[in-house]
PDB file of C-alpha atoms in Angstrom:
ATOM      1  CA  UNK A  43       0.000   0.000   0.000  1.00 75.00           C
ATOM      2  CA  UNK A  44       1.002   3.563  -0.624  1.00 83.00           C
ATOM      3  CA  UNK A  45      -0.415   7.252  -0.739  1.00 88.00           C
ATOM      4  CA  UNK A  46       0.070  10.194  -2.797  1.00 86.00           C
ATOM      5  CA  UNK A  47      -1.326  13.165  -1.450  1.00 88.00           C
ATOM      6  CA  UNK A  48      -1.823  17.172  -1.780  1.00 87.00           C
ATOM      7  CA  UNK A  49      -1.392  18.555   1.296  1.00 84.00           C
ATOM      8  CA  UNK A  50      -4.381  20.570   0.491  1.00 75.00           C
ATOM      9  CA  UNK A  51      -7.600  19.481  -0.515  1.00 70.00           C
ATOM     10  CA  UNK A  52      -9.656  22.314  -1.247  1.00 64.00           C
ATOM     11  CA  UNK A  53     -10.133  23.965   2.407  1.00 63.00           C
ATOM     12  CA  UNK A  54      -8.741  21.117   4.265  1.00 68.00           C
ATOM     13  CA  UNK A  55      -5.489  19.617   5.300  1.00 75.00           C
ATOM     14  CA  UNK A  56      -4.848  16.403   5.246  1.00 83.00           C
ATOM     15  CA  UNK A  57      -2.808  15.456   8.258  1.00 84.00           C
ATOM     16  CA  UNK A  58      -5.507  15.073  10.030  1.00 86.00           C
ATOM     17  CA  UNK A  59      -6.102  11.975   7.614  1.00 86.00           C
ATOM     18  CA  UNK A  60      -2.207  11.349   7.843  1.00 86.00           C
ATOM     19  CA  UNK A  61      -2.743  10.724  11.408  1.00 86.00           C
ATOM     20  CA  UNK A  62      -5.566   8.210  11.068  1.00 86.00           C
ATOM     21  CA  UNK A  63      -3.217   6.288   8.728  1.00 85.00           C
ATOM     22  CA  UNK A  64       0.062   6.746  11.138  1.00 82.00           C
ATOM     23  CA  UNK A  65      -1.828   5.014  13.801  1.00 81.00           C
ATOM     24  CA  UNK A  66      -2.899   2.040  12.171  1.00 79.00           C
ATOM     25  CA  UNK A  67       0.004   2.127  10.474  1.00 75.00           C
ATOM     26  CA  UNK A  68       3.760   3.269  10.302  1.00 73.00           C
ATOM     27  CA  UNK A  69       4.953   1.689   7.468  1.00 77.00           C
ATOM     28  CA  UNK A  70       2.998   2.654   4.824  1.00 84.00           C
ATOM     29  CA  UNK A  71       4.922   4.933   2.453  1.00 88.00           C
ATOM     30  CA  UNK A  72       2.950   8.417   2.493  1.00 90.00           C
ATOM     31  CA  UNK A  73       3.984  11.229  -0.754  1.00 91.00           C
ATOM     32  CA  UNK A  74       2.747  14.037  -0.099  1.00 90.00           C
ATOM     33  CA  UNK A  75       2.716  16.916  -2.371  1.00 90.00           C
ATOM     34  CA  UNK A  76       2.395  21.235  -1.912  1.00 88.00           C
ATOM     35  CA  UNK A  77       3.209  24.401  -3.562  1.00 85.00           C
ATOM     36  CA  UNK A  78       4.641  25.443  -0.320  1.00 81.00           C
ATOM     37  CA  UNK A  79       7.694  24.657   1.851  1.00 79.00           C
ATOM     38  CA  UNK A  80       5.944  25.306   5.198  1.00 77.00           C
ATOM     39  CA  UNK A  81       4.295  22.085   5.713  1.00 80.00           C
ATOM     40  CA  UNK A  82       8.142  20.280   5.500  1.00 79.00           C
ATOM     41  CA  UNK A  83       8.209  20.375   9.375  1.00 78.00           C
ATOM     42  CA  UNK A  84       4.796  19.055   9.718  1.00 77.00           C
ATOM     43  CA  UNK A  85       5.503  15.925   7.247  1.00 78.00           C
ATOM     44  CA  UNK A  86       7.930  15.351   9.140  1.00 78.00           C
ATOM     45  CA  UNK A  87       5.878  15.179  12.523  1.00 80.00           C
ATOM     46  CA  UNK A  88       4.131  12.487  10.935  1.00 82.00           C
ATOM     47  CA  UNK A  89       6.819  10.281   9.495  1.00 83.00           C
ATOM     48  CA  UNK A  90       6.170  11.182   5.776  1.00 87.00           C
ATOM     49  CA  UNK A  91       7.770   8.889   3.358  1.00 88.00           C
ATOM     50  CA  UNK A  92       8.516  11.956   1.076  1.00 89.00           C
ATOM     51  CA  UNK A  93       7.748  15.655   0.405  1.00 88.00           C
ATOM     52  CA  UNK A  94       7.623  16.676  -3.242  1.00 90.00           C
ATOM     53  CA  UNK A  95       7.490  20.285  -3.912  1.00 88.00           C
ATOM     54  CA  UNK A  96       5.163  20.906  -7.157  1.00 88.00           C
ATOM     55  CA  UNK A  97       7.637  23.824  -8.348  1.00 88.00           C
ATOM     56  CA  UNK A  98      10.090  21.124  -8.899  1.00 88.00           C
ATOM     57  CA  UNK A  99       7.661  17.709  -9.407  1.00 87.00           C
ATOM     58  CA  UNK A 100       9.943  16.724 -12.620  1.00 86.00           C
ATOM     59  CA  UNK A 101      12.727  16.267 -10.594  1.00 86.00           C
ATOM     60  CA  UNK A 102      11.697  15.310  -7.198  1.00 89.00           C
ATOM     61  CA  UNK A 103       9.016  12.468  -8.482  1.00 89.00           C
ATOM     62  CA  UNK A 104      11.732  10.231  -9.996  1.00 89.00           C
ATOM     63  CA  UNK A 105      13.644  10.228  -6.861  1.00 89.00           C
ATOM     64  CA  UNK A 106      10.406   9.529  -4.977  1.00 89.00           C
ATOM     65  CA  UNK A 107       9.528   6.967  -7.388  1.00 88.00           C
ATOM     66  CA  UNK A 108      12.924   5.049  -6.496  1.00 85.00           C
ATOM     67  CA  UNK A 109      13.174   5.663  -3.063  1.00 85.00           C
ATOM     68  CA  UNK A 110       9.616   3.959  -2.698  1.00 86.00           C
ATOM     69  CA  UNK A 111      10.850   1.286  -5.261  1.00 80.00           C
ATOM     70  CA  UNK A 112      13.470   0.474  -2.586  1.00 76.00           C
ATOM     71  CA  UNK A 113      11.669   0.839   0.379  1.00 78.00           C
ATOM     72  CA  UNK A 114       8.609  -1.913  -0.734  1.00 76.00           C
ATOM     73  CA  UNK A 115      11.517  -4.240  -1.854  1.00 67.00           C
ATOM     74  CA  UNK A 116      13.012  -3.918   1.865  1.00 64.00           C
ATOM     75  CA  UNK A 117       9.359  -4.507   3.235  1.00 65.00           C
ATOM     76  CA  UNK A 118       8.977  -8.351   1.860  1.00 65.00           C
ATOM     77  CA  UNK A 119      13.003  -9.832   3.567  1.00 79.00           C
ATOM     78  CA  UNK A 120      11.758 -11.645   6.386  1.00 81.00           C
ATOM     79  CA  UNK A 121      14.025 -13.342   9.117  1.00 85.00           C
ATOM     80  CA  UNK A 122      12.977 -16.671  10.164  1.00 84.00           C
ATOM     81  CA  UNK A 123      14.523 -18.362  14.030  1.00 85.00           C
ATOM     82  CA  UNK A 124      13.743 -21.042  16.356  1.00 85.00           C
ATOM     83  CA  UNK A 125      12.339 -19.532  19.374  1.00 89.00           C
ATOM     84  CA  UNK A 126      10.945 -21.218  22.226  1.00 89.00           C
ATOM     85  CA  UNK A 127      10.862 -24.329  19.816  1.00 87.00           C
ATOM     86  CA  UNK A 128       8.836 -22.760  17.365  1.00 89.00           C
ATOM     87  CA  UNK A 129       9.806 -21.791  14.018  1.00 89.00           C
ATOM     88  CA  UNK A 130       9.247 -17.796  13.983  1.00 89.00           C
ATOM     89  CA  UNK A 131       9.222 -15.472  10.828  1.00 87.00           C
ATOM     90  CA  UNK A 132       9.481 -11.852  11.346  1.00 88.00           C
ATOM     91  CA  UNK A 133       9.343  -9.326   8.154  1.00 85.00           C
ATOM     92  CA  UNK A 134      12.400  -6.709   8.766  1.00 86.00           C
ATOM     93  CA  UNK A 135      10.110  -3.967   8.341  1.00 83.00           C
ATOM     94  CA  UNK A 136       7.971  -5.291  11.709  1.00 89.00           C
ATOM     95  CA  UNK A 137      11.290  -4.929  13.864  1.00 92.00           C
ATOM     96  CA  UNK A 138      12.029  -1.677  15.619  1.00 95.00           C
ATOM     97  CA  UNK A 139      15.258  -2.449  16.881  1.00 96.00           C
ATOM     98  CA  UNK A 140      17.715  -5.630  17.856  1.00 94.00           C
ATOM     99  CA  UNK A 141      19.408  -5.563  21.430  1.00 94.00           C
ATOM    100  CA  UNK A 142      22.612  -7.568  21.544  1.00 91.00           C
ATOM    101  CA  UNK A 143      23.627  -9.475  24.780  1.00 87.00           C
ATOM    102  CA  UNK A 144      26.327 -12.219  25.614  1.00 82.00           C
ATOM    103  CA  UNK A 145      25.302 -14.748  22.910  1.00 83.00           C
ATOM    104  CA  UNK A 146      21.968 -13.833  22.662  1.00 89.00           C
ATOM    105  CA  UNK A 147      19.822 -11.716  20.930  1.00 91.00           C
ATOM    106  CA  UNK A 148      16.403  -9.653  22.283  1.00 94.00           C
ATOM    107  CA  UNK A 149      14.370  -8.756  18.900  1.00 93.00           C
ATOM    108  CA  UNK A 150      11.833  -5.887  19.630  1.00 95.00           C
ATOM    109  CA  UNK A 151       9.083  -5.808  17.166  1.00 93.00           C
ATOM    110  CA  UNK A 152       5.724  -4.290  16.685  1.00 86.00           C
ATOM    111  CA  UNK A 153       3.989  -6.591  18.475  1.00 88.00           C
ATOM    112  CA  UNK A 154       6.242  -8.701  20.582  1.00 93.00           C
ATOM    113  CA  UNK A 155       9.984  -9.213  22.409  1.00 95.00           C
ATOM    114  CA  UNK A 156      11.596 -12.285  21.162  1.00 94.00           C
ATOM    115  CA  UNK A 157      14.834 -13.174  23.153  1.00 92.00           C
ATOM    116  CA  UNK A 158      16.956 -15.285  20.697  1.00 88.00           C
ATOM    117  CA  UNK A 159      20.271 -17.835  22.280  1.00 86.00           C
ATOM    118  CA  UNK A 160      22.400 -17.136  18.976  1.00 81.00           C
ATOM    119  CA  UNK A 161      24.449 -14.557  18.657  1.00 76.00           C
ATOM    120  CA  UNK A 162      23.541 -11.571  15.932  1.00 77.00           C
ATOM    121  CA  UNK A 163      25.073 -12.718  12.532  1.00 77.00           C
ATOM    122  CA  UNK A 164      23.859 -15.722  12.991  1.00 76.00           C
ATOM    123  CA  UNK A 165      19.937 -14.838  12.683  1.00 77.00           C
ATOM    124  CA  UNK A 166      20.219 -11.574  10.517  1.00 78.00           C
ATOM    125  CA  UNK A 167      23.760 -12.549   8.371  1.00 73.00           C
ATOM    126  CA  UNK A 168      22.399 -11.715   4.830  1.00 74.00           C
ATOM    127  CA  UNK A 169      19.722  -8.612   6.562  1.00 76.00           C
ATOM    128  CA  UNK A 170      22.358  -5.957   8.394  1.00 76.00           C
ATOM    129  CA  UNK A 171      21.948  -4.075   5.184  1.00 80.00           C
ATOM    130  CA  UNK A 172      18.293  -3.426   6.463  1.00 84.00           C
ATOM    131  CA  UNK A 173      19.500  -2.289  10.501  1.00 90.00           C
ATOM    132  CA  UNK A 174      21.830   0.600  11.740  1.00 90.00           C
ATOM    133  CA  UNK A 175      24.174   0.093  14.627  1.00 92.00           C
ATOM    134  CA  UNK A 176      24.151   3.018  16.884  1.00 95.00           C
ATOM    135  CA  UNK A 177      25.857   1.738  19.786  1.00 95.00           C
ATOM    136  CA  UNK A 178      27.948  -1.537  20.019  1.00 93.00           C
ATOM    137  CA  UNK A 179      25.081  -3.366  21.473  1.00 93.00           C
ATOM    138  CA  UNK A 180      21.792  -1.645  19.495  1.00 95.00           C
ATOM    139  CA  UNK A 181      21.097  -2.233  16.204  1.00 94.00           C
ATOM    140  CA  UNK A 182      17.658   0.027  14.656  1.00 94.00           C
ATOM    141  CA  UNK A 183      15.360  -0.002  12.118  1.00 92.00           C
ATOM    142  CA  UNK A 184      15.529   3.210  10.617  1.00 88.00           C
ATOM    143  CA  UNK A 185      12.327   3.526   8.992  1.00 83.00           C
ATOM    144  CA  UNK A 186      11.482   4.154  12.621  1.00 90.00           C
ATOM    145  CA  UNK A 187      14.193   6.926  13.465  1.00 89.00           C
ATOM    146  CA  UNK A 188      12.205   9.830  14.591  1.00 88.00           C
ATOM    147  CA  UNK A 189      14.617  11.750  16.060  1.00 89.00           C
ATOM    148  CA  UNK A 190      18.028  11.809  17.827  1.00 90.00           C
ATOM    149  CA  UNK A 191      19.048  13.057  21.454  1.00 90.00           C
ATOM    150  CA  UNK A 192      22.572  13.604  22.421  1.00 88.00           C
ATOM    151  CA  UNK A 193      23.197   9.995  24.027  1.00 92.00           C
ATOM    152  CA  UNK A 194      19.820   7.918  22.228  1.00 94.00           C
ATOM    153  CA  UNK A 195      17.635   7.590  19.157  1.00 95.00           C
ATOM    154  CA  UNK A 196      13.933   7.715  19.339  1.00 94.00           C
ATOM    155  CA  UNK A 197      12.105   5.671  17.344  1.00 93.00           C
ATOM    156  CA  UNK A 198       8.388   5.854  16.938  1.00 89.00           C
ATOM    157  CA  UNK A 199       6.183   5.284  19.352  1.00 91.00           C
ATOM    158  CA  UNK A 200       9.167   7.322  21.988  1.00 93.00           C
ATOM    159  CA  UNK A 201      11.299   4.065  22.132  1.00 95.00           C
ATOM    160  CA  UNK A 202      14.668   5.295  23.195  1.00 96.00           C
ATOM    161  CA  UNK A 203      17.493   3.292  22.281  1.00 97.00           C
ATOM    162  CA  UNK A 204      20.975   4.308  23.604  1.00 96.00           C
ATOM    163  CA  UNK A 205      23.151   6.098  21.049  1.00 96.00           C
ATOM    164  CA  UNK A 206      27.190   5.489  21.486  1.00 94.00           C
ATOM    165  CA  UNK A 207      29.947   7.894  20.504  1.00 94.00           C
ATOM    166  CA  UNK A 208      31.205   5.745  17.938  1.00 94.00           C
ATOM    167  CA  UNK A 209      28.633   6.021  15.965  1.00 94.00           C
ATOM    168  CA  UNK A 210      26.586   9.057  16.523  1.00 92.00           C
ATOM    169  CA  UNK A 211      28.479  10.798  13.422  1.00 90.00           C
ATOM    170  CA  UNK A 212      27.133   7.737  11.165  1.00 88.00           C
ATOM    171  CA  UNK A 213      23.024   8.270  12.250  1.00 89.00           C
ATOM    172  CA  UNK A 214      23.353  12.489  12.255  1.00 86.00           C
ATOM    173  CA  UNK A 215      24.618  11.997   8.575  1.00 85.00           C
ATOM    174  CA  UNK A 216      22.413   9.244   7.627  1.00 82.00           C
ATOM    175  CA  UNK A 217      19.363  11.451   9.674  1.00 81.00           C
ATOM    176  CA  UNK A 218      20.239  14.477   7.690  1.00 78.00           C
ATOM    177  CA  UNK A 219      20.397  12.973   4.253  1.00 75.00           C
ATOM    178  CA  UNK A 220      17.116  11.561   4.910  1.00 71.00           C
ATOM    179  CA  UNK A 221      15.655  15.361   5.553  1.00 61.00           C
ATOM    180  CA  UNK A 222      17.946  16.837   3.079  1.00 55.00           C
ATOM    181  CA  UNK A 223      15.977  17.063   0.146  1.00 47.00           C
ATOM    182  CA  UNK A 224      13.429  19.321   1.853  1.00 45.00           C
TER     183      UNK A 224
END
């Protein structure tokens, strides 16, 4: 699923419908498109996939276009792991973040906590192309990054996950690209 939509619909806006999708929802890619650069801040309030400015629609839409391409292709990898003697499989896009511990692993998804006795390459080997480390034990899903603090990340929902030094110049640059284009 995806939407394309004008940020204004004759007298209306439309985050209040934004909203309404958001919390059924965070991973559906919303587009939304305006004449003006004043609603940036509020599409990104809401998680918006992508802001296309109408001035500029030539340009911006085939960058959308692919950056949406990519995104629905990351939605479908899905890790699979025994857990508790049951077979479990988990699309990457359902994970929030990964917790690393001795040998074990704590997965924290949208609707459950799965604590995993095998270490981290061994369940998501051919998926850390889909997570972010931002601190030697915390891996994130970034279609979830919200914002950053100092010394965490917040992902939606307010889940703060603890940011280390090391890598708090990788997520600033990888945050900023992402907000760039406005």
């Amino acid at each position: 699923m995806l939407f394309f939509l004008d940020v204004e619909i004759g007298e209306q806006k439309i985050f209040p419908f934004v909203e309404k999708i958001r919390n059924e929802n965070l991973s559906i890619p919303i587009i939304i498109m305006s004449n003006y650069d004043f609603y940036v801040m509020d599409s990104v309030k809401y998680n918006i996939f992508d802001y296309i400015r109408k001035r500029r629609l030539i340009d911006e839409i085939n960058i959308t276009l692919d950056k949406v391409t990519n995104y629905l292709h990351y939605l479908l990898p899905r890790i699979i792991f025994n857990y508790m003697g049951d077979l479990i499989s988990i699309q990457i896009r359902d994970i929030y973040y990964v917790q690393l511990f001795s040998h074990k692993i704590k997965i924290f998804t949208n609707k459950k906590t799965y604590e995993v006795n095998k270490d981290f390459k061994h369940v998501f080997a051919d998926y850390c192309k889909y997570l972010i480390q931002v601190h030697k034990s915390y891996y994130i899903n970034p279609c979830y990054l919200k914002s950053l603090k100092n010394d965490s990340v917040i992902l939606e929902k307010n889940i703060l996950v603890p940011l280390g030094m090391k890598y708090k110049k990788n997520i600033r640059t990888y945050f900023i690209k992402q907000i760039a284009h406005f």
